mmCIF file of C-alpha atoms in Angstrom:
data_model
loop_
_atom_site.group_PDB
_atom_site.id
_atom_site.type_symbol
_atom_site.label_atom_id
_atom_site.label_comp_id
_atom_site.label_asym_id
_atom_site.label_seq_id
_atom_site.Cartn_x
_atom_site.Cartn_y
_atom_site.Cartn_z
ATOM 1 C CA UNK V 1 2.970 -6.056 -4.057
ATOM 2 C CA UNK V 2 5.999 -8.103 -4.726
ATOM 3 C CA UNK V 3 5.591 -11.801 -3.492
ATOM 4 C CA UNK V 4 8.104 -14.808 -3.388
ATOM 5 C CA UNK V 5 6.362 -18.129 -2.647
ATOM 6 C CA UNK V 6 7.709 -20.042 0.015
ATOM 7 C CA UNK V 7 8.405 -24.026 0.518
ATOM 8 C CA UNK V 8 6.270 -24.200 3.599
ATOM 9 C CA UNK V 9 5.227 -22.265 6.736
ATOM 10 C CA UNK V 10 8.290 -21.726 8.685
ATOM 11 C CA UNK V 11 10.040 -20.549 5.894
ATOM 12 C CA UNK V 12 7.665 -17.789 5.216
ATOM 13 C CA UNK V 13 7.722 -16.924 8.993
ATOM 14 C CA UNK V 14 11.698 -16.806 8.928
ATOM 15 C CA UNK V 15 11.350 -14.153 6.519
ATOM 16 C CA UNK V 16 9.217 -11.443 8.002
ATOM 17 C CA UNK V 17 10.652 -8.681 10.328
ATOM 18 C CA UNK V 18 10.143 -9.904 13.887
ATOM 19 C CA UNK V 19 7.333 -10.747 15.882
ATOM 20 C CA UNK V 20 7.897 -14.554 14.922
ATOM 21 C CA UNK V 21 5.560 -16.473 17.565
ATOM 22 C CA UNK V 22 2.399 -13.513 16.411
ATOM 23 C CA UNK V 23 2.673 -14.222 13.071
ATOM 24 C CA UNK V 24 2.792 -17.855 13.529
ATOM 25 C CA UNK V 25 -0.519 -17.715 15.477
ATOM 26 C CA UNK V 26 -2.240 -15.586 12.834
ATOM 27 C CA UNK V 27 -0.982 -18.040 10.202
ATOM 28 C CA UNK V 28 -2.176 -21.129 12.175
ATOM 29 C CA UNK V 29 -5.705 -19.079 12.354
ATOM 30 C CA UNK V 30 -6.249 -18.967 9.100
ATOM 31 C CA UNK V 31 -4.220 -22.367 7.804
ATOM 32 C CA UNK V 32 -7.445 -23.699 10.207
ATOM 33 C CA UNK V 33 -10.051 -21.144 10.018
ATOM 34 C CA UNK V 34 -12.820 -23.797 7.721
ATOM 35 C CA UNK V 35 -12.107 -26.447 10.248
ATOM 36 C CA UNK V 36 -12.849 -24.623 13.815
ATOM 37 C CA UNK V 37 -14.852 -21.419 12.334
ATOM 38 C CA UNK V 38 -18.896 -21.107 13.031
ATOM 39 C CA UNK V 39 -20.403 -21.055 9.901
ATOM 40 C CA UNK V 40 -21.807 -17.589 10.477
ATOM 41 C CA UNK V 41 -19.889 -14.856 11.067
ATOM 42 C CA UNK V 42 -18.817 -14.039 14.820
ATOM 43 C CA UNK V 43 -16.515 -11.448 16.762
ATOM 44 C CA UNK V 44 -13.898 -14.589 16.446
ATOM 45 C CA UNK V 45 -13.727 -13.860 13.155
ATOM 46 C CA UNK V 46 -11.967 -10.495 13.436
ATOM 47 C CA UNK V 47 -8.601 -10.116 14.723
ATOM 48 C CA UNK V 48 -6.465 -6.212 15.477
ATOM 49 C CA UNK V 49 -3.005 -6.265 14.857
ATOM 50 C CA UNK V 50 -1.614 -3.339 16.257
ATOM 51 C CA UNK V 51 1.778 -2.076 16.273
ATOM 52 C CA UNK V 52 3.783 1.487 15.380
ATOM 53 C CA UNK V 53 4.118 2.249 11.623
ATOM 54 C CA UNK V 54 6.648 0.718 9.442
ATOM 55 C CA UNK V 55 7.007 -2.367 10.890
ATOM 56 C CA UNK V 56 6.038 -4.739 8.204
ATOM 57 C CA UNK V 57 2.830 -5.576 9.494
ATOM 58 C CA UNK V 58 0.369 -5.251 6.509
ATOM 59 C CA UNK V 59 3.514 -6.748 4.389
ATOM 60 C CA UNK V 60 3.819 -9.670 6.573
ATOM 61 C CA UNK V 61 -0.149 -10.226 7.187
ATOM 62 C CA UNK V 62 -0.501 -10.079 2.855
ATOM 63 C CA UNK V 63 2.493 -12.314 2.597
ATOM 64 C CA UNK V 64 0.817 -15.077 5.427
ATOM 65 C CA UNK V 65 -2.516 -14.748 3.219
ATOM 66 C CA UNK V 66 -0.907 -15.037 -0.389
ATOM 67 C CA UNK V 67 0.707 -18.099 1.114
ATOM 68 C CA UNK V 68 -2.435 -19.629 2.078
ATOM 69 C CA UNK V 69 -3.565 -19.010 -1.466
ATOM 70 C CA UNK V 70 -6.497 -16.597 0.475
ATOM 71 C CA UNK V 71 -7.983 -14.098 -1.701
ATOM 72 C CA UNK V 72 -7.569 -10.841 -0.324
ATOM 73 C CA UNK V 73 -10.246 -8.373 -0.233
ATOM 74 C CA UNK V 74 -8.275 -4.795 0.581
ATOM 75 C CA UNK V 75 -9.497 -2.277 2.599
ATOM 76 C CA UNK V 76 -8.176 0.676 3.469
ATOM 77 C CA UNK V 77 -7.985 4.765 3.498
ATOM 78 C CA UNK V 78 -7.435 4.838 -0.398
ATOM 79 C CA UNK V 79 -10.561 2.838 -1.021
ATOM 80 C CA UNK V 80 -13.087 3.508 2.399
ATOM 81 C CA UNK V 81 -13.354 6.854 4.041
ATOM 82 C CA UNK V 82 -16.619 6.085 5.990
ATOM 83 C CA UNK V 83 -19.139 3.774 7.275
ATOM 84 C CA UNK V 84 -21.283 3.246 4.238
ATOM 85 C CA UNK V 85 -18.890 2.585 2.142
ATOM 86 C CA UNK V 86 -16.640 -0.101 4.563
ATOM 87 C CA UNK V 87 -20.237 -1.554 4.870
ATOM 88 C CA UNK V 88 -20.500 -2.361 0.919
ATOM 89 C CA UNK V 89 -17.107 -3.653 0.463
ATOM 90 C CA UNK V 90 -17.205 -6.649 3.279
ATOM 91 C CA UNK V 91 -20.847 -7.004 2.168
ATOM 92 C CA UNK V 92 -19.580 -7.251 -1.547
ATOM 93 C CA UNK V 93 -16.220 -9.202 -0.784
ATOM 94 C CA UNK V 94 -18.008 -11.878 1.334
ATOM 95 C CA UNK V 95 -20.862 -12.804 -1.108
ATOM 96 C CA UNK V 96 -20.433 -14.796 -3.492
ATOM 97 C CA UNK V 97 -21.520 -14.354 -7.033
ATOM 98 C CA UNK V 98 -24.370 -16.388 -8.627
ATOM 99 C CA UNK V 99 -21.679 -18.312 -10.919
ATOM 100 C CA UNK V 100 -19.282 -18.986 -7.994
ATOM 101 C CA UNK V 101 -22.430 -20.743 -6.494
ATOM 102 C CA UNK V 102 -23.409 -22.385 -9.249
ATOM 103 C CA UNK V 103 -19.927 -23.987 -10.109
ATOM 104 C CA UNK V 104 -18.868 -24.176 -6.832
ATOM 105 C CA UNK V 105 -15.780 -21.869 -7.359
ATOM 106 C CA UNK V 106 -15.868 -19.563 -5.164
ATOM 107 C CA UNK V 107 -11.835 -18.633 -3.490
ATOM 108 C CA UNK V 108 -11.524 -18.396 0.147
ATOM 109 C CA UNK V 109 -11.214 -14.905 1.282
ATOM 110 C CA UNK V 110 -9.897 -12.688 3.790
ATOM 111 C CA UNK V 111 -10.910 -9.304 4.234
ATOM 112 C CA UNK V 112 -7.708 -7.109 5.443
ATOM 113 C CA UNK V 113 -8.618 -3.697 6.756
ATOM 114 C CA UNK V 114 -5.316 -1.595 6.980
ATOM 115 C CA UNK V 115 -4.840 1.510 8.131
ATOM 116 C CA UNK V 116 -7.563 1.080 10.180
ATOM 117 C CA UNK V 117 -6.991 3.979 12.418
ATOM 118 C CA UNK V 118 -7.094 6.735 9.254
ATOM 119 C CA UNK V 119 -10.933 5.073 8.630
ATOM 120 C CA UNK V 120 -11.530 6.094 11.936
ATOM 121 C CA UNK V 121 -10.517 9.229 12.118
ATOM 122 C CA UNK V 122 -12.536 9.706 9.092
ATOM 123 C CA UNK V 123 -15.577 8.486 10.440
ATOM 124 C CA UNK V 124 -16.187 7.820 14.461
ATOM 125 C CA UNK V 125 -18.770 5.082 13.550
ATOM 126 C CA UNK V 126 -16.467 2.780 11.347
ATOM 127 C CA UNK V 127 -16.267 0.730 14.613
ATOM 128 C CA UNK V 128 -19.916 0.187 16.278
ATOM 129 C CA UNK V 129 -20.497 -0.798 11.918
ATOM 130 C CA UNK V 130 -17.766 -3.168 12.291
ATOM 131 C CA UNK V 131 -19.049 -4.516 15.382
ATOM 132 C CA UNK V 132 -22.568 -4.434 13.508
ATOM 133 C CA UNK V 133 -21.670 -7.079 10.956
ATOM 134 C CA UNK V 134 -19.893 -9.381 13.115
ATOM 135 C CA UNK V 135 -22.712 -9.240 15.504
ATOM 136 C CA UNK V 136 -25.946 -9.693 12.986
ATOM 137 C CA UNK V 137 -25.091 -13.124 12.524
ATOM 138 C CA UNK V 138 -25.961 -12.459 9.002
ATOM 139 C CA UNK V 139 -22.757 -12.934 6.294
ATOM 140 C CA UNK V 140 -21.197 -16.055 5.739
ATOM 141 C CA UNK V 141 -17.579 -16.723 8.121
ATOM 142 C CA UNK V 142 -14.804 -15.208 6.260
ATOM 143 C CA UNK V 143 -11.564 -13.692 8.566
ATOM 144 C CA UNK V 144 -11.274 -10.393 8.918
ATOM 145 C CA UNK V 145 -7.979 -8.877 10.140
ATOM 146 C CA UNK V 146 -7.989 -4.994 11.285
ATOM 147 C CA UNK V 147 -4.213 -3.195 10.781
ATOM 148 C CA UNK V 148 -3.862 0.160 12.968
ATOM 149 C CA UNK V 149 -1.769 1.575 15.472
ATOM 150 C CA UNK V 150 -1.597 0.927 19.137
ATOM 151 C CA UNK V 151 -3.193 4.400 19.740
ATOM 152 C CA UNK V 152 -6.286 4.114 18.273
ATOM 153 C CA UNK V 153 -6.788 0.833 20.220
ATOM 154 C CA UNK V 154 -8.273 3.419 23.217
ATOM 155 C CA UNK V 155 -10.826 4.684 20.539
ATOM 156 C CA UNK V 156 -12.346 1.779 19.571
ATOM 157 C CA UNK V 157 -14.759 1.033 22.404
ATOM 158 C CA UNK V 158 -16.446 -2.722 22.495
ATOM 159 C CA UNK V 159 -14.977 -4.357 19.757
ATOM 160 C CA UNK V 160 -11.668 -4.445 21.169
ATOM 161 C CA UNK V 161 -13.540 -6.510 24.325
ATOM 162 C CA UNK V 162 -14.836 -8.983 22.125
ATOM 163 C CA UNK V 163 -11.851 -9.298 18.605
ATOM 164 C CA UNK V 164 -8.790 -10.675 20.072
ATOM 165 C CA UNK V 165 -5.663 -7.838 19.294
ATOM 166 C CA UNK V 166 -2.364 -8.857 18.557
ATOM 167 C CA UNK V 167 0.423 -6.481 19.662
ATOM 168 C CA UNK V 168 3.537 -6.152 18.190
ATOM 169 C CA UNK V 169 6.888 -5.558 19.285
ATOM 170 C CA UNK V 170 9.277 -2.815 17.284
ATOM 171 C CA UNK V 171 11.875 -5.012 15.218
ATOM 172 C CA UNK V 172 15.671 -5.285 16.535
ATOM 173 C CA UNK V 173 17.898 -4.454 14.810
ATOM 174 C CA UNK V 174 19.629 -7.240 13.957
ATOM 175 C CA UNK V 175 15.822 -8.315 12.691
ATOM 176 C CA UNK V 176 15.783 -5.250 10.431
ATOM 177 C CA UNK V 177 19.226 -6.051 8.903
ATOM 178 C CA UNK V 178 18.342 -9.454 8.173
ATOM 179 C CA UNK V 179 15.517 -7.664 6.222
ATOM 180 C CA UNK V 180 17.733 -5.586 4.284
ATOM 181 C CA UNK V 181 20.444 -7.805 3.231
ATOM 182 C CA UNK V 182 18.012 -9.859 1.214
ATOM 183 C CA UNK V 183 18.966 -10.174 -2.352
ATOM 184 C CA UNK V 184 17.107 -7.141 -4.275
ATOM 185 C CA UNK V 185 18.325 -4.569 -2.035
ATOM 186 C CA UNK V 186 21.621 -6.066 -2.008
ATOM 187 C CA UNK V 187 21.631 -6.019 -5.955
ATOM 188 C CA UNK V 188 19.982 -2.303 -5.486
ATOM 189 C CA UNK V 189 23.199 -1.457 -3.535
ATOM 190 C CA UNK V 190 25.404 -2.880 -5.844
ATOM 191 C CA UNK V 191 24.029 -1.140 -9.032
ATOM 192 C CA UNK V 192 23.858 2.072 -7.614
ATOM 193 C CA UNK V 193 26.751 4.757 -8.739
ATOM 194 C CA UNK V 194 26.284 6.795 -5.135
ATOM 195 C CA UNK V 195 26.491 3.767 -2.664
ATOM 196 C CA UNK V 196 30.068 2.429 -2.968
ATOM 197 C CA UNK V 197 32.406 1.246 0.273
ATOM 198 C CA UNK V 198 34.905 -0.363 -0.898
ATOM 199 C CA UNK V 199 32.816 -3.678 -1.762
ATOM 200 C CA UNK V 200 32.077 -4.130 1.814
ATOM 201 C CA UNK V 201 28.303 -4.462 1.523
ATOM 202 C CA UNK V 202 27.504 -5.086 4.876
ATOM 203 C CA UNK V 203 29.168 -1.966 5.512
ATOM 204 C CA UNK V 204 26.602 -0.011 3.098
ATOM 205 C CA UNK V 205 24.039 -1.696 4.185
ATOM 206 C CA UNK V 206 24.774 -0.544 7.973
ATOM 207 C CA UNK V 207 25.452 2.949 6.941
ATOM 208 C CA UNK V 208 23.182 3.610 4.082
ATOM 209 C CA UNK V 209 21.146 6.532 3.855
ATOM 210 C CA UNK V 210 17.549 7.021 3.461
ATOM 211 C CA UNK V 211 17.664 10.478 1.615
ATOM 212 C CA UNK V 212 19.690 8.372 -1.157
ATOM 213 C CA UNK V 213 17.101 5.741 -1.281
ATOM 214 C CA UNK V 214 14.397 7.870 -1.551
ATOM 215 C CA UNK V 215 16.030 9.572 -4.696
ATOM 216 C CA UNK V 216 15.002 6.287 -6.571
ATOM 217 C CA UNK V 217 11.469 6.796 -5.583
ATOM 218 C CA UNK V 218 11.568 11.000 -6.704
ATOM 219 C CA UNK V 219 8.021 11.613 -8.738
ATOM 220 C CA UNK V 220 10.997 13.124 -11.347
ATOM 221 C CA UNK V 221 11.179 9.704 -12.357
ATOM 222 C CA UNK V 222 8.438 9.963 -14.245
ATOM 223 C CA UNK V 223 9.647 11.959 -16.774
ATOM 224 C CA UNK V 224 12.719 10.366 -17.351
ATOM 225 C CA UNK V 225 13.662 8.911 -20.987
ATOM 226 C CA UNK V 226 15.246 5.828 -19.144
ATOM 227 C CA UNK V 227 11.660 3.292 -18.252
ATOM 228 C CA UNK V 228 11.700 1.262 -15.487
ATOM 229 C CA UNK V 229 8.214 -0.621 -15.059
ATOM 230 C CA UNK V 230 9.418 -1.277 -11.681
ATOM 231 C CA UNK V 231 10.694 2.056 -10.508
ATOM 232 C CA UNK V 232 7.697 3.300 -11.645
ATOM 233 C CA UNK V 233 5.281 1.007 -9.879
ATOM 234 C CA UNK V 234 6.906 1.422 -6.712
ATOM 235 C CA UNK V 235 6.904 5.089 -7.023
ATOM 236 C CA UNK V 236 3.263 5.062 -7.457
ATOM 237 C CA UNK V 237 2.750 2.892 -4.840
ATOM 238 C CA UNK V 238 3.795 5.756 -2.223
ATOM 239 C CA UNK V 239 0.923 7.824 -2.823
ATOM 240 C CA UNK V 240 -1.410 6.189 -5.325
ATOM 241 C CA UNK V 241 -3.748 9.628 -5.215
ATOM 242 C CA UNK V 242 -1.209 12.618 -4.963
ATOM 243 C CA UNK V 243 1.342 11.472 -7.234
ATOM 244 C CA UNK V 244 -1.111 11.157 -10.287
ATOM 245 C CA UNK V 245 -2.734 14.653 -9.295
ATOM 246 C CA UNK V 246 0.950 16.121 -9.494
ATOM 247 C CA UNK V 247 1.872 14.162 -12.303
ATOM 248 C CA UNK V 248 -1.113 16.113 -14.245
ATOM 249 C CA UNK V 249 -0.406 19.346 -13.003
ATOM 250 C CA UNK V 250 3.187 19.032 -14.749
ATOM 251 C CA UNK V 251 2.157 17.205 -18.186
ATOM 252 C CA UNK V 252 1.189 20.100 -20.137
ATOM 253 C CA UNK V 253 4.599 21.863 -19.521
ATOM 254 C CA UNK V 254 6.029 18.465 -20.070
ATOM 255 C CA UNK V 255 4.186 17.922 -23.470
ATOM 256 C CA UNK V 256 5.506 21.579 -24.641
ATOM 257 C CA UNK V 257 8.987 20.548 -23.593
ATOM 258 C CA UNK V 258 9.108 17.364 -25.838
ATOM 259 C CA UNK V 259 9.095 16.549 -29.606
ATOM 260 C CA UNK V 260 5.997 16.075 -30.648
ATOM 261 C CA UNK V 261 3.456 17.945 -33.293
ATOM 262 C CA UNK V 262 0.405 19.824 -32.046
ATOM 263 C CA UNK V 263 -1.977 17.168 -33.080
ATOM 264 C CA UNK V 264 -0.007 14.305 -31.472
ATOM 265 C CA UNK V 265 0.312 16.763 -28.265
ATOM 266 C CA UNK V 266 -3.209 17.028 -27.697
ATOM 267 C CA UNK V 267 -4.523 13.308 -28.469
ATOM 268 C CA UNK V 268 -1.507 12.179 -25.852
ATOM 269 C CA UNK V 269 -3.469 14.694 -23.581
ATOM 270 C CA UNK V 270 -6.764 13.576 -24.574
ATOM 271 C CA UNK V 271 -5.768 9.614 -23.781
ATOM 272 C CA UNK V 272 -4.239 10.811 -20.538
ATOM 273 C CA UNK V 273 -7.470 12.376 -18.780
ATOM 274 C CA UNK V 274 -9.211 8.981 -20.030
ATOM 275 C CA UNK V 275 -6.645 7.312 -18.286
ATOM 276 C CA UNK V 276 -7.370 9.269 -15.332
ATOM 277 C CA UNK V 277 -10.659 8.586 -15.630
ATOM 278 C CA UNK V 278 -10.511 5.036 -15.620
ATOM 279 C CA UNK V 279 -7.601 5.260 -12.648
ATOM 280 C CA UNK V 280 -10.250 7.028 -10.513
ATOM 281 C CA UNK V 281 -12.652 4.280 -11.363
ATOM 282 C CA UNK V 282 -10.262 1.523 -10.445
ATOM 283 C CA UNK V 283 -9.482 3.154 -7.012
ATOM 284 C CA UNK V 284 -12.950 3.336 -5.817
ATOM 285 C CA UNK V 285 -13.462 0.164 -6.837
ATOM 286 C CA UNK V 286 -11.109 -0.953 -5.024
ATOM 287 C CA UNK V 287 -8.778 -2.522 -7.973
ATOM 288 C CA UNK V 288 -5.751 -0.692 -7.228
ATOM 289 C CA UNK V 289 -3.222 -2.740 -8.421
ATOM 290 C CA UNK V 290 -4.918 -2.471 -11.726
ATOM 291 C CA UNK V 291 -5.078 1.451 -11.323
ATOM 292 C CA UNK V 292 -1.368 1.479 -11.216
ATOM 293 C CA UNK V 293 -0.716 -0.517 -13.759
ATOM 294 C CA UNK V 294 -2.776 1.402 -16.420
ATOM 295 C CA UNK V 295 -1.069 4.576 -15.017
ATOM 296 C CA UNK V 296 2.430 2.866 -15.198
ATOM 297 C CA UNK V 297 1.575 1.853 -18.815
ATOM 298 C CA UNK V 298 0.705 5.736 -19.463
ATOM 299 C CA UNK V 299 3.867 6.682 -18.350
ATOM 300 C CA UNK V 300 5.767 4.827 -20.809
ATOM 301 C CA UNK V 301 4.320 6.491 -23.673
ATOM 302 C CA UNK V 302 5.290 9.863 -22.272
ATOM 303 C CA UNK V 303 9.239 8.253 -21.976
ATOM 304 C CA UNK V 304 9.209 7.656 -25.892
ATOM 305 C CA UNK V 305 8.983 11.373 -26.156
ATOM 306 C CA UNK V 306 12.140 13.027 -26.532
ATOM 307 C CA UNK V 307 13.294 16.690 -25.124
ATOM 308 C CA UNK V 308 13.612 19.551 -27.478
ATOM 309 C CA UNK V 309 17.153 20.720 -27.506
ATOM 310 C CA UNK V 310 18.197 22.094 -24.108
ATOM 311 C CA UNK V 311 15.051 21.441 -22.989
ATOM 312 C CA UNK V 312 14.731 18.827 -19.303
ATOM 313 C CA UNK V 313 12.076 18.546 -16.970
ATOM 314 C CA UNK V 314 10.857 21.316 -14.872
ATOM 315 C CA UNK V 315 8.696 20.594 -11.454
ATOM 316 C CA UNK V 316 7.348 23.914 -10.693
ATOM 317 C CA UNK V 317 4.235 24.171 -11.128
ATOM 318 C CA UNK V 318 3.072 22.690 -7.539
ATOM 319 C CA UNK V 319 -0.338 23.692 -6.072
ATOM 320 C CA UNK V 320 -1.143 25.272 -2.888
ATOM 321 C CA UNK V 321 -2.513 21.643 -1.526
ATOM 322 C CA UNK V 322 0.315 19.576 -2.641
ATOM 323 C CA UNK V 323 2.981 21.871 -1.458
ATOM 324 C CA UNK V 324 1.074 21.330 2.073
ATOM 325 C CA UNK V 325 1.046 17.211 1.861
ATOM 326 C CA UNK V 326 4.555 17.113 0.449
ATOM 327 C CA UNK V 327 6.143 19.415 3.530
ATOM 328 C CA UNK V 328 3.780 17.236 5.477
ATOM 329 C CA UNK V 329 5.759 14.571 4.301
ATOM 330 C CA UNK V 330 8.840 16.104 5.371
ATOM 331 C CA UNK V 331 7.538 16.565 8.676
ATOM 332 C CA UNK V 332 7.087 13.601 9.351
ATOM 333 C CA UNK V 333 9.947 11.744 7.998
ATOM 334 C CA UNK V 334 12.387 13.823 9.951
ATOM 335 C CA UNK V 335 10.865 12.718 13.171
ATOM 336 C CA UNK V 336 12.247 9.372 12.703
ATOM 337 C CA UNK V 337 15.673 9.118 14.004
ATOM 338 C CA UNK V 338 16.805 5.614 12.563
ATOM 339 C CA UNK V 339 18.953 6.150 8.537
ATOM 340 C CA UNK V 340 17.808 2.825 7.218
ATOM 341 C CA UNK V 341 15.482 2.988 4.279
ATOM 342 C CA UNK V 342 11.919 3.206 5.545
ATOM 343 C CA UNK V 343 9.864 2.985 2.323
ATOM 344 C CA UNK V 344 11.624 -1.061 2.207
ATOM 345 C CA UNK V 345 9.056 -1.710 5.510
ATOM 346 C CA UNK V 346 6.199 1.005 4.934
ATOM 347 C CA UNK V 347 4.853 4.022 3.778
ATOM 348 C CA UNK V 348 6.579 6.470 6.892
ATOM 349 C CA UNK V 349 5.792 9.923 5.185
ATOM 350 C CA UNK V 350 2.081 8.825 5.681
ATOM 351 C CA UNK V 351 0.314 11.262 8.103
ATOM 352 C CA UNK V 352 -2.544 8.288 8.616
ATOM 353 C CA UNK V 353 -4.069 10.714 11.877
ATOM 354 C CA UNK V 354 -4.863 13.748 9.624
ATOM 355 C CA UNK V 355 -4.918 12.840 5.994
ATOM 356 C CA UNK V 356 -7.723 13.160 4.098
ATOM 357 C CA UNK V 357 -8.134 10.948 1.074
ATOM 358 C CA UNK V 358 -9.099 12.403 -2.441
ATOM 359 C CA UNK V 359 -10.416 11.501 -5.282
ATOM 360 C CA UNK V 360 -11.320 12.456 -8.618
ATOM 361 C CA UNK V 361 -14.960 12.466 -8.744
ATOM 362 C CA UNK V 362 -14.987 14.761 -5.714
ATOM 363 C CA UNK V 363 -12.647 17.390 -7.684
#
């Protein structure tokens, strides 16, 4: 994730969407947590926020940690689909390796759980496990802060007596524009051939439309000639399991579509399923910033490939499954009313109540 470091607290807090006075409670939690913190873990150590999707909350929570140079240990539906394995990963992320004890080095750390709510759904017991290892009085105090809906707030039975819950308010809109009309999407507006009025950009920005956004993030991207480490990062971002699954099912006809001899073909093919491989690896390790970025490298390679005459790009072949997710996605996107571009404050195609996470070992 992107992040711009800030001169000191309030500017940070001036730049997040909304919800001001929250955010500057949570930041004053941690800025303190050494000072007043037991040195065992306690339910005071866990915090909810709660608030409807696409709000900015896990960007503005990463942003508040980054800032207080925490280390952040992620967790969330990508990387934890039950109790076991949320157990390992705060068990993992909290101790400290033998030569962080020995030279004294170890970072301080906050474990984020977002998307707490899909967990859940996944598993029933994610919460009485939670509750568990704030309760054994057994891991050393490290702040754990819980991202998830306001719904799921009804399912989570004791904890939500004993972990203080932060609620947030939906974003005005002159909060959201304030968002918008920072300087990258005002230079994305600028560049872009489709979005023109005139100069006036406060115009576009007021009347923009998501569909045209969302073109930028098309998985047809990916098989463009023109590379944009970026554009492709962000694209992966949106679906960091589906997208690489679709990606494969269209590489062969991709491969037999480009210039490139037999032999070449099938090593390219060959270095793309150990990429895969090793992406699958990353993900359930939880690295997935370094999953991307090996599968963002991989992509690059394909761009140096050039189309046979007449040849372009064909997205056809589509499985049963995918079809499903992606009119899933549709779903689900129309049933927001507002036109400004949602994947700027979240992932709003994500069905987090019904999704169930794949991987590769499991295929």
């Amino acid at each position: 994730m992107y992040y711009m470091e800030y001169k000191d607290d309030n500017t940070l807090l001036k730049s997040l969407c909304g919800n001001y006075d929250i955010y500057k409670e949570i930041l004053e939690w941690l800025k303190n947590f050494d000072i007043i913190a037991e040195p065992k873990l306690t339910n005071k150590s866990c915090i909810f926020i709660a608030g409807i999707s696409c709000i900015g909350k896990t960007y503005s929570i990463k942003n508040i940690c980054k800032h207080l140079n925490y280390h952040i240990i992620n967790i969330d539906s990508n990387n934890c689909y039950n109790s076991k394995q949320l157990f390992d990963i705060i068990d993992k992320g909290i101790t400290s390796s033998l030569l962080q004890i020995i030279t004294n080095s170890s970072p301080k750390k906050v474990i984020l759980i977002d998307n707490f709510d899909a967990i859940l759904t996944g598993d029933r017991t994610v919460n009485s496990t939670l509750l568990s290892i704030l309760t054994e009085n057994k891991y050393k105090n490290t702040p754990i802060i819980c991202i998830t809906n306001y719904e799921i707030l009804k399912k989570i039975g004791d904890i939500k007596k004993l972990c203080k819950i932060y609620e947030l308010e939906i974003p005005t809109d002159k909060e959201i524009s304030k968002i918008l009309k920072k300087n990258k999407i005002i230079k994305y507006i600028k560049n872009s051939n489709k979005l023109s009025n005139n100069g006036n950009i406060f115009k576009v920005i007021n009347n923009i439309d998501s569909d045209n956004i969302d073109k930028v993030n098309d998985i047809k991207y990916l098989y463009n000639l023109n590379y944009n480490k970026d554009v492709v990062y962000r694209i992966l971002l949106t679906e960091q399991w589906l997208i690489p699954l679709r990606y494969h099912e269209n590489i062969i006809i991709e491969l037999n579509n480009r210039i490139i001899p037999i032999s070449k073909l099938n090593n390219f093919y060959k270095n793309y399923m150990d990429i895969i491989i090793y992406y699958d690896m990353f993900m359930y390790n939880n690295l997935c910033e370094n999953a991307i970025d090996i599968f963002t490298n991989q992509i690059y390679n394909l761009s140096k490939l050039n189309y046979k005459k007449k040849e372009l790009s064909t997205m056809d072949n589509f499985t049963k499954i995918l079809s499903y997710l992606s009119l899933q996605k549709k779903y689900i996107k129309n049933s927001y009313s507002t036109d400004f571009p949602l994947y700027q404050i979240g992932n709003y195609h994500m069905n987090l109540l019904s999704k169930k996470f794949i991987y590769f070992t499991s295929i």
